[in-house]
């Protein structure tokens, strides 16, 4: 059975591409970026798991200062790979749902994960009663690692994830509603931007091959958003809390973020993945 590498991959189902993709971008040009993206996601999940363990250890020993210090830097790894995490809706809900998603609010039995812990740490200034939630978060993050390891990454989901990350910033994060107790929203912004840029950079070659001017425009918009976020960096490499960002500065983020989201939403079409 003398098949080319491409034919063999298609036979084995290793490359899940619509036929329309073949006309626009050679499938082999997408194999490498998708493979590299899975490596990136795996590395981010390794960091998430390691940091989550440290975060929950601090909670369980009642060290609220350390828990608060680790909350945002831990979550940022989840934010960077959210489009893949969201493929597992049960785990995404358990790890990252917000109080708005639960009819009974903060006391709902199914309100778990980072934001439920965030409420206790910041609104109640307490670690009491969080042991089970801490153990559950660790379990769910480890489960996510296992599931992602066995996942074949669909190219359209990977490429579409770049726009999804920026759309989420514009739609729900600029308002400050996500980290409403800790006001650590700028960490989330950076995680979303970094995740979107990683996707764009991995697919840069076929994108530039088709439209160099478009690639240059996207690069410029990423630089604009990074420059805005850099204004709020602290000396330790973190960010100021979002309640210190003025309404005018919040509005200043919306335009560049929306522009990026609109541009990135065309990537699937440019790569023949619609």
Short mmCIF file of C-alpha atoms in Angstrom, two decimals:
data_model
loop_
_atom_site.label_atom_id
_atom_site.label_comp_id
_atom_site.label_asym_id
_atom_site.label_seq_id
_atom_site.Cartn_x
_atom_site.Cartn_y
_atom_site.Cartn_z
CA UNK A 1 0.00 0.00 0.00
CA UNK A 2 2.24 2.80 -1.31
CA UNK A 3 0.54 5.94 -0.07
CA UNK A 4 1.93 9.42 0.23
CA UNK A 5 2.20 10.82 3.79
CA UNK A 6 -0.84 13.01 3.11
CA UNK A 7 -2.92 10.13 1.77
CA UNK A 8 -1.93 7.99 4.73
CA UNK A 9 -2.89 10.71 7.19
CA UNK A 10 -6.27 11.15 5.54
CA UNK A 11 -6.84 7.38 5.56
CA UNK A 12 -6.01 7.12 9.25
CA UNK A 13 -8.17 10.11 10.13
CA UNK A 14 -5.19 12.00 11.54
CA UNK A 15 -6.05 15.15 9.59
CA UNK A 16 -9.63 16.34 9.94
CA UNK A 17 -9.95 18.87 7.14
CA UNK A 18 -12.93 19.79 4.95
CA UNK A 19 -12.36 19.34 1.22
CA UNK A 20 -12.61 23.11 0.72
CA UNK A 21 -9.37 23.51 2.66
CA UNK A 22 -7.42 21.68 0.00
CA UNK A 23 -8.13 24.35 -2.59
CA UNK A 24 -6.94 27.23 -0.43
CA UNK A 25 -4.16 25.82 1.73
CA UNK A 26 -2.33 22.55 1.24
CA UNK A 27 -3.31 20.26 4.16
CA UNK A 28 0.33 19.46 4.87
CA UNK A 29 0.86 23.18 5.52
CA UNK A 30 -1.58 22.90 8.44
CA UNK A 31 -0.30 19.67 9.97
CA UNK A 32 2.75 21.30 11.53
CA UNK A 33 0.93 24.30 13.04
CA UNK A 34 -1.81 22.12 14.51
CA UNK A 35 0.76 19.74 15.98
CA UNK A 36 2.75 22.64 17.40
CA UNK A 37 -0.41 24.13 18.88
CA UNK A 38 -1.15 20.89 20.70
CA UNK A 39 2.36 21.03 22.16
CA UNK A 40 1.69 24.61 23.29
CA UNK A 41 -1.64 23.67 24.88
CA UNK A 42 -0.03 20.70 26.63
CA UNK A 43 2.69 22.94 28.05
CA UNK A 44 0.13 25.48 29.24
CA UNK A 45 -1.87 22.71 30.91
CA UNK A 46 1.27 21.42 32.63
CA UNK A 47 1.79 24.90 34.06
CA UNK A 48 -1.89 25.16 34.98
CA UNK A 49 -1.76 21.86 36.86
CA UNK A 50 1.45 22.72 38.70
CA UNK A 51 0.25 26.19 39.69
CA UNK A 52 -3.21 24.95 40.63
CA UNK A 53 -1.60 22.48 43.02
CA UNK A 54 0.36 25.29 44.69
CA UNK A 55 -2.76 27.49 44.76
CA UNK A 56 -4.96 24.85 46.37
CA UNK A 57 -2.22 23.80 48.80
CA UNK A 58 -2.15 27.38 50.08
CA UNK A 59 -5.92 27.34 50.45
CA UNK A 60 -5.91 24.08 52.39
CA UNK A 61 -3.31 25.31 54.86
CA UNK A 62 -5.27 28.56 55.35
CA UNK A 63 -2.60 30.79 53.79
CA UNK A 64 -4.92 33.36 52.29
CA UNK A 65 -2.15 35.81 51.33
CA UNK A 66 -0.39 33.21 49.19
CA UNK A 67 -3.67 31.96 47.73
CA UNK A 68 -4.58 35.49 46.64
CA UNK A 69 -1.10 36.00 45.18
CA UNK A 70 -1.40 32.80 43.12
CA UNK A 71 -5.02 33.15 41.97
CA UNK A 72 -4.56 35.28 38.84
CA UNK A 73 -1.14 33.93 37.71
CA UNK A 74 -2.61 30.42 37.89
CA UNK A 75 -5.78 31.18 35.94
CA UNK A 76 -3.89 32.89 33.13
CA UNK A 77 -2.81 29.49 31.79
CA UNK A 78 -6.43 28.43 31.48
CA UNK A 79 -7.33 31.66 29.74
CA UNK A 80 -4.63 31.17 27.10
CA UNK A 81 -6.04 27.82 25.92
CA UNK A 82 -9.72 28.39 26.63
CA UNK A 83 -11.00 27.45 23.12
CA UNK A 84 -9.64 23.93 23.61
CA UNK A 85 -10.77 23.69 27.24
CA UNK A 86 -14.29 24.66 26.16
CA UNK A 87 -14.49 21.58 23.94
CA UNK A 88 -15.11 19.74 27.24
CA UNK A 89 -18.16 21.65 28.42
CA UNK A 90 -18.54 19.75 31.69
CA UNK A 91 -15.00 20.53 32.79
CA UNK A 92 -15.16 24.12 31.56
CA UNK A 93 -18.27 24.64 33.69
CA UNK A 94 -16.66 23.00 36.71
CA UNK A 95 -13.39 24.93 36.40
CA UNK A 96 -14.41 28.32 35.07
CA UNK A 97 -18.13 29.03 35.41
CA UNK A 98 -19.26 32.34 36.88
CA UNK A 99 -21.90 33.03 39.48
CA UNK A 100 -24.29 34.21 36.74
CA UNK A 101 -24.39 30.65 35.40
CA UNK A 102 -26.00 29.36 38.60
CA UNK A 103 -29.59 30.00 39.61
CA UNK A 104 -28.78 29.72 43.32
CA UNK A 105 -25.78 32.02 43.07
CA UNK A 106 -22.61 31.63 45.12
CA UNK A 107 -24.09 28.93 47.33
CA UNK A 108 -25.14 26.68 44.46
CA UNK A 109 -23.78 23.15 44.85
CA UNK A 110 -22.63 23.12 41.22
CA UNK A 111 -20.81 26.46 41.46
CA UNK A 112 -17.22 25.24 41.71
CA UNK A 113 -13.82 26.10 40.34
CA UNK A 114 -11.78 29.27 40.24
CA UNK A 115 -14.55 31.82 40.52
CA UNK A 116 -16.28 30.11 43.44
CA UNK A 117 -12.96 30.07 45.27
CA UNK A 118 -12.36 33.67 44.18
CA UNK A 119 -15.59 34.67 45.94
CA UNK A 120 -14.48 33.22 49.28
CA UNK A 121 -10.94 34.58 49.05
CA UNK A 122 -11.84 38.12 48.08
CA UNK A 123 -15.48 38.80 49.01
CA UNK A 124 -15.40 36.85 52.29
CA UNK A 125 -11.61 37.13 52.85
CA UNK A 126 -11.59 33.53 54.02
CA UNK A 127 -10.31 30.06 53.17
CA UNK A 128 -12.76 28.31 55.50
CA UNK A 129 -14.77 25.52 53.94
CA UNK A 130 -12.78 25.52 50.70
CA UNK A 131 -11.02 22.16 51.10
CA UNK A 132 -13.48 20.19 48.97
CA UNK A 133 -13.56 22.92 46.32
CA UNK A 134 -9.77 22.98 46.23
CA UNK A 135 -9.57 19.20 45.79
CA UNK A 136 -12.27 19.33 43.13
CA UNK A 137 -10.43 22.00 41.16
CA UNK A 138 -7.24 19.94 41.19
CA UNK A 139 -9.12 16.86 40.04
CA UNK A 140 -10.85 18.72 37.21
CA UNK A 141 -7.62 20.31 35.96
CA UNK A 142 -5.89 16.91 35.95
CA UNK A 143 -8.88 15.44 34.12
CA UNK A 144 -8.59 18.20 31.51
CA UNK A 145 -4.93 17.31 31.00
CA UNK A 146 -5.83 13.68 30.38
CA UNK A 147 -8.61 14.45 27.94
CA UNK A 148 -6.58 16.95 25.95
CA UNK A 149 -3.72 14.45 25.67
CA UNK A 150 -6.05 12.08 23.83
CA UNK A 151 -7.69 14.75 21.67
CA UNK A 152 -7.24 15.12 17.93
CA UNK A 153 -7.24 18.89 17.47
CA UNK A 154 -9.68 19.97 14.73
CA UNK A 155 -7.89 22.61 12.58
CA UNK A 156 -11.02 24.74 12.25
CA UNK A 157 -11.42 24.88 16.04
CA UNK A 158 -7.76 25.75 16.52
CA UNK A 159 -7.78 28.55 13.94
CA UNK A 160 -11.19 29.80 15.07
CA UNK A 161 -9.91 29.95 18.63
CA UNK A 162 -7.85 33.06 17.89
CA UNK A 163 -10.95 35.14 17.18
CA UNK A 164 -12.92 33.48 19.99
CA UNK A 165 -10.33 34.58 22.55
CA UNK A 166 -10.45 38.20 21.45
CA UNK A 167 -14.25 38.20 21.13
CA UNK A 168 -14.50 37.04 24.72
CA UNK A 169 -12.34 39.93 25.89
CA UNK A 170 -14.54 42.42 24.07
CA UNK A 171 -17.85 40.84 25.03
CA UNK A 172 -17.42 39.97 28.70
CA UNK A 173 -14.02 40.91 30.08
CA UNK A 174 -13.72 44.63 29.38
CA UNK A 175 -16.75 45.19 31.63
CA UNK A 176 -14.88 43.60 34.56
CA UNK A 177 -17.59 41.03 35.18
CA UNK A 178 -15.41 37.93 35.06
CA UNK A 179 -13.09 38.57 38.00
CA UNK A 180 -15.61 40.72 39.83
CA UNK A 181 -14.34 39.85 43.31
CA UNK A 182 -10.57 39.98 42.77
CA UNK A 183 -10.47 42.57 39.93
CA UNK A 184 -7.61 40.62 38.34
CA UNK A 185 -9.15 40.94 34.86
CA UNK A 186 -5.99 42.27 33.19
CA UNK A 187 -4.28 38.90 33.74
CA UNK A 188 -7.15 37.31 31.83
CA UNK A 189 -6.80 39.86 29.04
CA UNK A 190 -3.12 39.04 28.67
CA UNK A 191 -3.81 35.30 28.68
CA UNK A 192 -6.43 35.67 25.96
CA UNK A 193 -4.18 37.91 23.86
CA UNK A 194 -1.19 35.59 24.25
CA UNK A 195 -3.29 32.57 23.29
CA UNK A 196 -4.70 34.29 20.21
CA UNK A 197 -1.29 35.52 19.10
CA UNK A 198 0.17 32.03 19.50
CA UNK A 199 -2.40 30.65 17.09
CA UNK A 200 -1.78 33.44 14.60
CA UNK A 201 2.00 33.01 14.78
CA UNK A 202 1.80 29.25 14.27
CA UNK A 203 -0.25 29.70 11.09
CA UNK A 204 1.74 32.74 9.96
CA UNK A 205 3.41 31.07 6.95
CA UNK A 206 0.24 30.08 5.07
CA UNK A 207 -1.46 33.34 6.12
CA UNK A 208 1.39 35.49 4.79
CA UNK A 209 1.58 33.39 1.66
CA UNK A 210 -1.98 34.40 0.91
CA UNK A 211 -2.04 37.99 2.21
CA UNK A 212 1.08 39.68 3.60
CA UNK A 213 -0.70 43.00 4.10
CA UNK A 214 -3.34 41.32 6.25
CA UNK A 215 -0.68 39.65 8.41
CA UNK A 216 1.09 42.99 8.90
CA UNK A 217 -2.19 44.62 9.93
CA UNK A 218 -2.88 41.92 12.51
CA UNK A 219 0.66 42.23 13.88
CA UNK A 220 0.15 45.98 14.28
CA UNK A 221 -3.15 45.46 16.14
CA UNK A 222 -1.58 42.91 18.50
CA UNK A 223 1.19 45.41 19.23
CA UNK A 224 -1.44 48.08 19.97
CA UNK A 225 -3.27 45.88 22.46
CA UNK A 226 -0.02 44.79 24.11
CA UNK A 227 1.01 48.44 24.45
CA UNK A 228 -2.26 49.31 26.18
CA UNK A 229 -1.95 46.38 28.59
CA UNK A 230 1.68 47.26 29.33
CA UNK A 231 0.52 50.57 30.84
CA UNK A 232 -0.98 48.63 33.74
CA UNK A 233 1.98 46.34 34.47
CA UNK A 234 3.39 46.34 37.97
CA UNK A 235 7.09 46.08 38.84
CA UNK A 236 6.74 42.41 39.78
CA UNK A 237 5.45 41.54 36.30
CA UNK A 238 1.81 41.40 37.32
CA UNK A 239 -1.00 43.87 36.73
CA UNK A 240 -2.83 46.58 38.60
CA UNK A 241 -6.32 45.60 39.72
CA UNK A 242 -9.02 46.39 37.20
CA UNK A 243 -10.90 48.73 39.56
CA UNK A 244 -7.96 51.12 39.12
CA UNK A 245 -8.49 51.29 35.35
CA UNK A 246 -10.59 54.30 34.40
CA UNK A 247 -13.74 54.07 32.30
CA UNK A 248 -11.97 55.95 29.51
CA UNK A 249 -9.10 53.48 29.54
CA UNK A 250 -11.54 50.57 29.50
CA UNK A 251 -13.22 52.07 26.45
CA UNK A 252 -9.80 52.55 24.84
CA UNK A 253 -9.32 48.77 24.96
CA UNK A 254 -12.57 48.00 23.17
CA UNK A 255 -11.64 49.40 19.75
CA UNK A 256 -8.32 47.59 19.24
CA UNK A 257 -9.69 44.37 20.71
CA UNK A 258 -12.74 44.46 18.43
CA UNK A 259 -10.54 45.15 15.42
CA UNK A 260 -8.37 42.16 16.28
CA UNK A 261 -11.42 39.94 16.78
CA UNK A 262 -12.86 40.99 13.41
CA UNK A 263 -9.59 40.37 11.58
CA UNK A 264 -8.95 37.04 13.26
CA UNK A 265 -12.49 35.90 12.47
CA UNK A 266 -11.47 35.78 8.80
CA UNK A 267 -8.61 33.32 9.37
CA UNK A 268 -10.66 30.18 8.78
CA UNK A 269 -11.83 31.54 5.43
CA UNK A 270 -8.31 32.57 4.43
CA UNK A 271 -7.08 29.05 5.23
CA UNK A 272 -10.03 27.33 3.55
CA UNK A 273 -11.46 25.96 6.79
CA UNK A 274 -15.00 27.37 6.63
#
